Amino acid sequence: MPITLDATAPDFEARFAALLSAKREDSPDVDDTVAAIIADVRTRGDAAVIELTARFDRLELSPQTLRFSPAELAALVAQVPQAEREALELAAARIRDYHQRQLPEDASWTEESGAVLGWRWTPVGAAGLYVPGGLASYPSSVLMNAIPAKVAGVERLAIVVPTPDGKANPLVLLAAQIAGVDEIYRIGGAQAVAALAYGTESIAPVDKITGPGNAFVAAAKRRVFGKVGIDMIAGPSEILVIADRGQNADWIALDMLSQAEHDESAQAILITDDTDLACDVGAAIERHLQTLERRAIAGASWRDYGAIITVPDLATAAALSNRIAPEHLELCVTEPDALSQQISHAGAIFLGAWTPEAIGDYVGGPNHVLPTARSARFSSGLSVMDFLKRTTLARMTPEALRAIGPAAETLARSESLGAHGLSVRARLDHLNE
């Protein structure tokens, strides 16, 4: 059964701490298996990827068929109904516009001494996006990963998407086309991550890998980090709703179930200052679980990880929210802007009762790839910045070096790095000749 907590109860702190520390996912020890797969792909390239794809996806490929051909893509995306095509195009336009506004500016300034300092931003050369296949095929995630990369200026963008038994999702492929993806490979699993990181005869390596996946994909991303960049290791979905008196219990219940239906390990939490609303939301969730298409998944999530917390006031709700640091935070309150000022840790905030989290998953504009498992305390959602690098710039004039060089020489001596100090001193001596 879902947990019910009262913030004024004597045992609240202990029970809330247990909620925060509860392990929500079964993480099988797959690291040894993944390490072997990566080593195999590094050694045998295409041959290893092809064999592993036949074993895990029951799909026979050749080096020539690893990648979807233009003709195949055209035939598959033609199957997408017009209404779904238009929805994807609307979502893409909104996501692109939002992320274009994230682009940072280069900067340069001249100090009084004459030194010129600054920075400039450049995109990674190539990025690889992992897209889950089979039942967990999400074209929205393709848009959320690919569009920021293209907005950032990434020149080459490759997607790997498993196609078990050869079945491809036309919506996923259309989303990739709309987003401007350059290459699409019908492979998945740890072998696909390894191919992107190290390259094979048919797949050129990339500089950064983003996108969600199962335990094998997550372990592979951990292992290749350092060779390439990665976005994050995402855990199960989560939503926290803060609601005050007078809110629509049915809407809140559906918002919470919208995340619970993702995964049996997902988590939905309600914090409210209204005990009647708490009861009404709980009842509404149970009612909807009778008819929801994914009720088996959502029901397990709600039963095992759901929670309803009553608090004396919204200030307490905000304080608890900051400790939870949720992936998604809905503020279904009368004054959401004011309450949002008290929130310092959240992946994404949805302001007001008319802003369901589901809008953020598809067409809101901000990215839906967000930090989970309380990592919003120290990290952010995917953005244009994930595909950019900052290079610092510095130029000394003789006058600037004369002004600040002696301090550098002193610090070099203190660290016993003689050549450092001498490289500055040689120039200072030249100025004094």
Coordinates of C-alpha atoms in Angstrom, one line a residue:
M1 CA 0.0 0.0 0.0
P2 CA 1.2 3.6 -0.6
I3 CA 2.7 5.3 2.4
T4 CA 0.7 8.0 4.3
L5 CA 2.7 10.4 6.4
D6 CA 1.7 13.3 8.7
A7 CA 4.5 15.9 9.0
T8 CA 3.3 16.7 12.6
A9 CA 3.5 13.1 13.8
P10 CA 6.3 12.3 16.3
D11 CA 7.7 9.5 14.0
F12 CA 7.5 11.6 10.8
E13 CA 11.2 12.3 10.5
A14 CA 12.2 8.6 10.7
R15 CA 9.5 7.6 8.3
F16 CA 10.3 10.4 5.8
A17 CA 14.0 9.5 6.0
A18 CA 13.1 5.9 5.2
L19 CA 11.1 7.1 2.2
L20 CA 14.0 9.1 0.9
S21 CA 16.4 6.2 1.2
A22 CA 14.2 3.5 -0.2
K23 CA 15.7 1.7 -3.1
R24 CA 13.4 1.9 -6.1
E25 CA 15.0 -0.2 -8.7
D26 CA 16.4 -3.7 -9.0
S27 CA 19.8 -3.1 -10.4
P28 CA 21.2 -6.5 -11.5
D29 CA 24.9 -6.9 -11.5
V30 CA 25.5 -6.8 -15.2
D31 CA 28.8 -5.0 -15.2
D32 CA 30.9 -8.1 -16.0
T33 CA 28.6 -9.0 -18.9
V34 CA 28.8 -5.5 -20.2
A35 CA 32.6 -5.3 -19.9
A36 CA 32.8 -8.4 -22.0
I37 CA 30.5 -7.0 -24.6
I38 CA 32.5 -3.8 -24.9
A39 CA 35.8 -5.6 -25.1
D40 CA 34.3 -7.8 -27.9
V41 CA 33.1 -4.8 -29.9
R42 CA 36.4 -3.1 -29.5
T43 CA 38.2 -6.2 -30.8
R44 CA 35.9 -7.4 -33.5
G45 CA 33.9 -4.4 -34.5
D46 CA 31.0 -5.0 -36.9
A47 CA 31.2 -8.8 -36.5
A48 CA 30.7 -8.6 -32.7
V49 CA 27.8 -6.1 -33.1
I50 CA 26.1 -8.3 -35.7
E51 CA 26.4 -11.5 -33.6
L52 CA 25.1 -9.8 -30.5
T53 CA 22.2 -8.3 -32.4
A54 CA 21.3 -11.7 -33.7
R55 CA 21.4 -13.1 -30.2
F56 CA 19.5 -10.4 -28.3
D57 CA 17.2 -9.0 -31.0
R58 CA 16.7 -12.0 -33.2
L59 CA 17.8 -9.9 -36.2
E60 CA 20.3 -11.0 -38.8
L61 CA 22.3 -8.0 -40.1
S62 CA 25.3 -7.4 -42.3
P63 CA 27.7 -4.5 -42.3
Q64 CA 25.6 -3.0 -45.2
T65 CA 22.3 -3.3 -43.3
L66 CA 23.4 -2.0 -39.9
R67 CA 22.2 1.4 -40.9
F68 CA 18.7 2.2 -42.2
S69 CA 18.9 3.2 -45.9
P70 CA 17.2 6.4 -47.2
A71 CA 14.7 4.2 -49.1
E72 CA 13.8 2.2 -45.9
L73 CA 13.4 5.4 -43.9
A74 CA 11.1 7.0 -46.5
A75 CA 8.9 3.9 -46.7
L76 CA 8.6 3.6 -42.9
V77 CA 7.9 7.3 -42.1
A78 CA 5.3 7.3 -44.8
Q79 CA 3.3 5.0 -42.6
V80 CA 2.8 7.7 -39.9
P81 CA -0.7 9.1 -39.8
Q82 CA -1.0 12.9 -40.6
A83 CA -2.3 13.8 -37.1
E84 CA 0.8 12.2 -35.5
R85 CA 3.1 13.8 -38.0
E86 CA 1.7 17.2 -37.2
A87 CA 1.9 16.6 -33.4
L88 CA 5.6 15.7 -33.8
E89 CA 6.3 18.8 -35.9
L90 CA 4.5 21.0 -33.4
A91 CA 6.5 19.4 -30.5
A92 CA 9.8 19.8 -32.5
A93 CA 9.1 23.5 -33.3
R94 CA 8.5 24.3 -29.6
I95 CA 11.5 22.3 -28.4
R96 CA 13.7 23.9 -30.9
D97 CA 12.6 27.4 -30.0
Y98 CA 13.1 26.8 -26.3
H99 CA 16.6 25.4 -26.7
Q100 CA 17.7 28.1 -29.1
R101 CA 17.2 30.5 -26.3
Q102 CA 19.6 28.5 -24.2
L103 CA 22.5 29.2 -26.5
P104 CA 25.3 31.0 -24.5
E105 CA 27.3 33.9 -25.9
D106 CA 31.0 34.1 -26.3
A107 CA 32.7 36.8 -24.2
S108 CA 35.9 38.8 -24.3
W109 CA 37.1 41.8 -22.3
T110 CA 40.3 43.8 -21.7
E111 CA 41.5 44.5 -18.2
E112 CA 43.1 47.7 -17.2
S113 CA 46.5 46.1 -17.4
G114 CA 45.9 45.3 -21.0
A115 CA 45.3 41.5 -20.5
V116 CA 42.6 40.1 -22.7
L117 CA 40.4 37.4 -21.2
G118 CA 37.3 35.5 -22.3
W119 CA 35.8 32.3 -23.5
R120 CA 34.1 30.8 -26.6
W121 CA 31.7 28.0 -27.0
T122 CA 32.0 25.2 -29.6
P123 CA 29.8 22.1 -30.2
V124 CA 31.0 18.6 -29.8
G125 CA 31.9 17.2 -33.2
A126 CA 29.7 14.1 -33.1
A127 CA 27.0 12.8 -30.8
G128 CA 25.3 9.5 -30.5
L129 CA 21.8 9.1 -29.1
Y130 CA 20.5 5.9 -27.6
V131 CA 16.8 5.3 -28.3
P132 CA 15.0 2.3 -26.6
G133 CA 13.2 0.0 -28.9
G134 CA 10.4 -2.5 -28.6
L135 CA 7.6 -1.5 -26.3
A136 CA 9.6 1.4 -24.8
S137 CA 9.8 3.4 -28.0
Y138 CA 9.4 7.0 -27.4
P139 CA 9.6 9.4 -30.3
S140 CA 9.3 12.3 -27.9
S141 CA 12.7 11.3 -26.4
V142 CA 14.3 11.4 -29.8
L143 CA 13.2 15.0 -30.2
M144 CA 14.4 15.9 -26.7
N145 CA 17.8 14.5 -27.3
A146 CA 18.4 15.3 -30.9
I147 CA 17.1 18.8 -31.2
P148 CA 19.4 20.4 -28.5
A149 CA 22.3 18.7 -30.2
K150 CA 21.4 20.2 -33.6
V151 CA 20.7 23.6 -32.0
A152 CA 24.1 23.5 -30.4
G153 CA 25.7 22.9 -33.8
V154 CA 26.7 19.3 -33.6
E155 CA 27.8 18.4 -37.1
R156 CA 27.2 14.6 -37.0
L157 CA 24.3 13.1 -35.1
A158 CA 23.9 9.3 -35.0
I159 CA 21.0 7.3 -33.4
V160 CA 21.1 3.7 -32.3
V161 CA 17.7 2.0 -31.9
P162 CA 17.1 -1.7 -31.4
T163 CA 14.6 -3.3 -33.7
P164 CA 13.7 -6.7 -32.1
D165 CA 12.6 -9.2 -34.7
G166 CA 13.3 -6.4 -37.3
K167 CA 10.3 -4.3 -36.2
A168 CA 11.0 -0.6 -36.4
N169 CA 8.8 2.2 -35.0
P170 CA 7.9 4.6 -37.8
L171 CA 7.2 7.4 -35.3
V172 CA 10.7 7.1 -33.8
L173 CA 12.2 7.3 -37.3
L174 CA 10.1 10.2 -38.3
A175 CA 11.1 12.1 -35.1
A176 CA 14.7 11.5 -36.0
Q177 CA 14.1 12.8 -39.5
I178 CA 12.3 15.9 -38.2
A179 CA 15.1 16.6 -35.7
G180 CA 17.8 16.4 -38.3
V181 CA 19.5 13.1 -37.3
D182 CA 22.2 12.1 -39.8
E183 CA 22.5 8.4 -39.3
I184 CA 20.2 5.7 -37.8
Y185 CA 21.5 2.3 -36.9
R186 CA 19.1 -0.6 -36.0
I187 CA 21.2 -1.9 -33.1
G188 CA 20.8 -1.6 -29.3
G189 CA 22.1 -2.8 -26.0
A190 CA 25.6 -2.4 -24.6
Q191 CA 27.0 -3.3 -28.0
A192 CA 25.5 -0.2 -29.5
V193 CA 26.9 2.0 -26.8
A194 CA 30.3 0.4 -27.4
A195 CA 30.1 0.9 -31.2
L196 CA 29.3 4.6 -30.7
A197 CA 32.1 5.1 -28.2
Y198 CA 34.9 3.2 -29.9
G199 CA 33.7 2.9 -33.5
T200 CA 33.6 -0.1 -35.8
E201 CA 34.3 -0.6 -39.5
S202 CA 30.8 0.8 -40.3
I203 CA 30.1 3.1 -37.4
A204 CA 32.3 6.1 -36.8
P205 CA 32.9 6.9 -33.1
V206 CA 31.2 9.9 -31.4
D207 CA 32.3 12.3 -28.8
K208 CA 29.2 12.2 -26.5
I209 CA 26.4 9.7 -25.9
T210 CA 23.0 10.6 -24.5
G211 CA 19.7 8.9 -24.1
P212 CA 18.0 6.3 -21.7
G213 CA 18.2 2.6 -21.7
N214 CA 18.0 -0.5 -19.6
A215 CA 20.5 -1.8 -17.0
F216 CA 22.9 -3.0 -19.6
V217 CA 22.8 0.3 -21.5
A218 CA 23.3 2.2 -18.2
A219 CA 26.3 0.0 -17.3
A220 CA 27.8 0.5 -20.7
K221 CA 27.5 4.3 -20.5
R222 CA 29.3 4.2 -17.1
R223 CA 32.1 2.1 -18.6
V224 CA 32.7 4.2 -21.7
F225 CA 32.6 7.5 -19.8
G226 CA 36.0 9.2 -20.1
K227 CA 36.4 7.8 -23.6
V228 CA 33.3 9.8 -24.5
G229 CA 31.0 12.1 -22.5
I230 CA 27.6 11.0 -21.3
D231 CA 24.5 12.9 -20.2
M232 CA 23.4 11.0 -17.0
I233 CA 22.5 7.7 -15.7
A234 CA 18.7 8.0 -15.4
G235 CA 16.6 6.1 -12.9
P236 CA 12.9 5.4 -12.7
S237 CA 10.5 8.3 -13.3
E238 CA 9.2 10.3 -10.4
I239 CA 6.7 13.1 -9.7
L240 CA 5.9 15.2 -6.7
V241 CA 2.7 17.2 -6.5
I242 CA 2.3 20.0 -4.0
A243 CA -1.4 20.9 -3.7
D244 CA -3.4 23.2 -1.5
R245 CA -7.1 23.3 -0.6
G246 CA -9.6 23.6 -3.5
Q247 CA -7.5 21.8 -6.1
N248 CA -9.0 19.2 -8.5
A249 CA -8.4 15.8 -6.9
D250 CA -9.1 13.9 -10.2
W251 CA -6.5 16.0 -12.1
I252 CA -3.9 15.4 -9.5
A253 CA -4.6 11.7 -9.4
L254 CA -4.1 11.5 -13.2
D255 CA -0.9 13.6 -13.1
M256 CA 0.5 11.2 -10.5
L257 CA -0.5 8.1 -12.5
S258 CA 1.1 9.6 -15.6
Q259 CA 4.4 8.9 -14.1
A260 CA 3.4 5.7 -12.3
E261 CA 2.5 4.1 -15.6
H262 CA 6.0 4.5 -16.9
D263 CA 7.6 1.8 -14.7
E264 CA 6.8 -0.4 -11.8
S265 CA 9.7 1.4 -10.0
A266 CA 8.4 4.9 -10.7
Q267 CA 7.3 7.0 -7.8
A268 CA 4.4 9.4 -7.3
I269 CA 4.1 11.6 -4.2
L270 CA 1.5 14.1 -3.1
I271 CA 2.2 16.7 -0.4
T272 CA -0.8 18.8 0.7
D273 CA -2.0 20.9 3.6
D274 CA -5.6 19.6 3.1
T275 CA -6.4 16.2 4.6
D276 CA -9.7 16.0 2.7
L277 CA -7.8 16.6 -0.6
A278 CA -5.3 13.9 0.4
C279 CA -8.2 11.4 0.9
D280 CA -9.9 12.5 -2.4
V281 CA -6.7 12.1 -4.4
G282 CA -6.0 8.6 -3.0
A283 CA -9.6 7.5 -3.8
A284 CA -9.3 9.0 -7.3
I285 CA -6.1 7.1 -8.0
E286 CA -7.7 3.8 -6.9
R287 CA -10.7 4.5 -9.1
H288 CA -8.6 5.2 -12.2
L289 CA -6.5 2.1 -11.6
Q290 CA -9.6 0.1 -12.3
T291 CA -9.6 1.2 -16.0
L292 CA -6.2 2.5 -16.9
E293 CA -4.6 0.6 -19.8
R294 CA -1.3 0.3 -18.0
R295 CA -2.9 -0.4 -14.6
A296 CA -0.7 -3.3 -13.8
I297 CA 2.4 -1.2 -14.1
A298 CA 0.9 1.9 -12.5
G299 CA -0.8 -0.1 -9.8
A300 CA 2.5 -1.7 -8.7
S301 CA 4.3 1.6 -8.7
W302 CA 1.6 3.2 -6.6
R303 CA 1.4 0.2 -4.2
D304 CA 5.1 -0.1 -3.6
Y305 CA 6.4 3.5 -3.9
G306 CA 3.5 5.9 -3.8
A307 CA 3.1 8.3 -0.9
I308 CA 0.7 11.0 0.4
I309 CA 2.1 13.5 3.0
T310 CA 0.0 16.0 4.9
V311 CA 1.7 19.1 6.2
P312 CA 0.7 22.1 8.3
D313 CA 1.6 24.7 5.7
L314 CA 3.1 25.1 2.2
A315 CA 6.4 26.3 3.6
T316 CA 6.8 22.9 5.2
A317 CA 5.8 21.4 1.8
A318 CA 8.5 23.3 0.0
A319 CA 11.1 22.3 2.6
L320 CA 10.2 18.6 2.2
S321 CA 10.3 19.0 -1.6
N322 CA 13.8 20.3 -1.5
R323 CA 14.9 17.3 0.4
I324 CA 13.2 15.0 -2.1
A325 CA 14.7 17.0 -5.1
P326 CA 12.1 15.5 -7.5
E327 CA 12.5 14.9 -11.2
H328 CA 9.1 16.5 -11.8
L329 CA 7.5 19.0 -9.4
E330 CA 3.9 20.2 -9.9
L331 CA 2.8 23.2 -7.9
C332 CA -1.0 22.9 -8.0
V333 CA -1.5 25.8 -5.6
T334 CA -3.2 29.1 -5.6
E335 CA 0.1 31.1 -5.8
P336 CA 2.5 28.8 -7.7
D337 CA 5.0 31.5 -8.6
A338 CA 5.4 32.5 -4.9
L339 CA 5.9 28.9 -3.8
S340 CA 8.4 28.3 -6.6
Q341 CA 10.7 30.9 -5.1
Q342 CA 11.1 28.5 -2.1
I343 CA 12.1 25.6 -4.4
S344 CA 15.9 25.1 -4.9
H345 CA 16.1 21.5 -6.0
A346 CA 13.9 20.1 -8.8
G347 CA 14.5 18.9 -12.3
A348 CA 11.5 20.7 -13.7
I349 CA 8.7 22.8 -12.1
F350 CA 5.2 22.9 -13.5
L351 CA 3.4 26.0 -12.3
G352 CA -0.3 25.9 -11.6
A353 CA -3.2 23.4 -12.0
W354 CA -3.3 24.0 -15.8
T355 CA 0.2 22.7 -16.3
P356 CA 0.2 19.0 -16.2
E357 CA 3.6 17.3 -16.3
A358 CA 2.5 15.4 -19.4
I359 CA 2.7 18.7 -21.4
G360 CA 6.4 18.8 -20.4
D361 CA 6.9 15.2 -21.8
Y362 CA 5.8 16.2 -25.2
V363 CA 5.1 19.8 -26.3
G364 CA 5.9 22.2 -23.5
G365 CA 9.4 23.1 -24.9
P366 CA 11.7 22.5 -21.9
N367 CA 13.6 19.2 -22.0
H368 CA 12.1 16.1 -20.5
V369 CA 15.4 14.3 -19.9
L370 CA 15.8 15.2 -16.2
P371 CA 17.8 14.2 -13.1
T372 CA 16.3 11.4 -11.0
A373 CA 16.9 9.8 -7.6
R374 CA 17.5 13.1 -5.8
S375 CA 20.3 14.1 -8.3
A376 CA 18.5 17.4 -8.9
R377 CA 20.4 18.5 -5.8
F378 CA 23.5 18.8 -8.0
S379 CA 22.6 18.4 -11.7
S380 CA 20.3 19.7 -14.4
G381 CA 18.2 18.3 -17.2
L382 CA 19.5 17.8 -20.7
S383 CA 20.1 21.1 -22.6
V384 CA 22.0 22.7 -25.4
M385 CA 24.9 23.0 -22.9
D386 CA 25.3 19.2 -22.9
F387 CA 26.5 19.5 -26.5
L388 CA 28.8 22.5 -26.1
K389 CA 32.3 23.0 -24.8
R390 CA 33.7 26.1 -23.3
T391 CA 37.2 27.1 -24.2
T392 CA 38.9 29.8 -22.2
L393 CA 40.9 32.6 -23.9
A394 CA 43.8 34.7 -22.5
R395 CA 46.3 37.1 -24.0
M396 CA 48.9 38.9 -22.0
T397 CA 50.6 42.1 -23.1
P398 CA 54.1 43.0 -21.8
E399 CA 52.5 45.4 -19.4
A400 CA 50.0 42.8 -18.1
L401 CA 52.7 40.2 -17.6
R402 CA 54.8 42.8 -15.7
A403 CA 51.8 43.4 -13.5
I404 CA 50.7 39.8 -12.6
G405 CA 53.7 37.7 -13.6
P406 CA 55.6 38.0 -10.3
A407 CA 52.7 36.5 -8.4
A408 CA 52.6 33.5 -10.8
E409 CA 56.4 33.1 -10.3
T410 CA 55.9 33.2 -6.5
L411 CA 53.2 30.6 -6.6
A412 CA 55.2 28.3 -8.9
R413 CA 58.1 28.4 -6.4
S414 CA 55.8 27.5 -3.5
E415 CA 54.7 24.4 -5.4
S416 CA 58.2 23.5 -6.3
L417 CA 57.5 23.7 -10.0
G418 CA 60.7 25.4 -11.2
A419 CA 60.0 25.4 -15.0
H420 CA 56.7 27.1 -14.3
G421 CA 58.4 30.0 -12.6
L422 CA 61.2 30.2 -15.0
S423 CA 58.8 30.4 -18.0
V424 CA 57.4 33.6 -16.5
R425 CA 60.8 34.9 -15.2
A426 CA 62.4 34.6 -18.7
R427 CA 59.9 37.0 -20.1
L428 CA 60.1 39.4 -17.2
D429 CA 63.9 39.5 -17.5
H430 CA 63.5 40.2 -21.2
L431 CA 61.3 43.2 -20.4
N432 CA 64.0 44.5 -18.0
E433 CA 66.8 44.3 -20.6

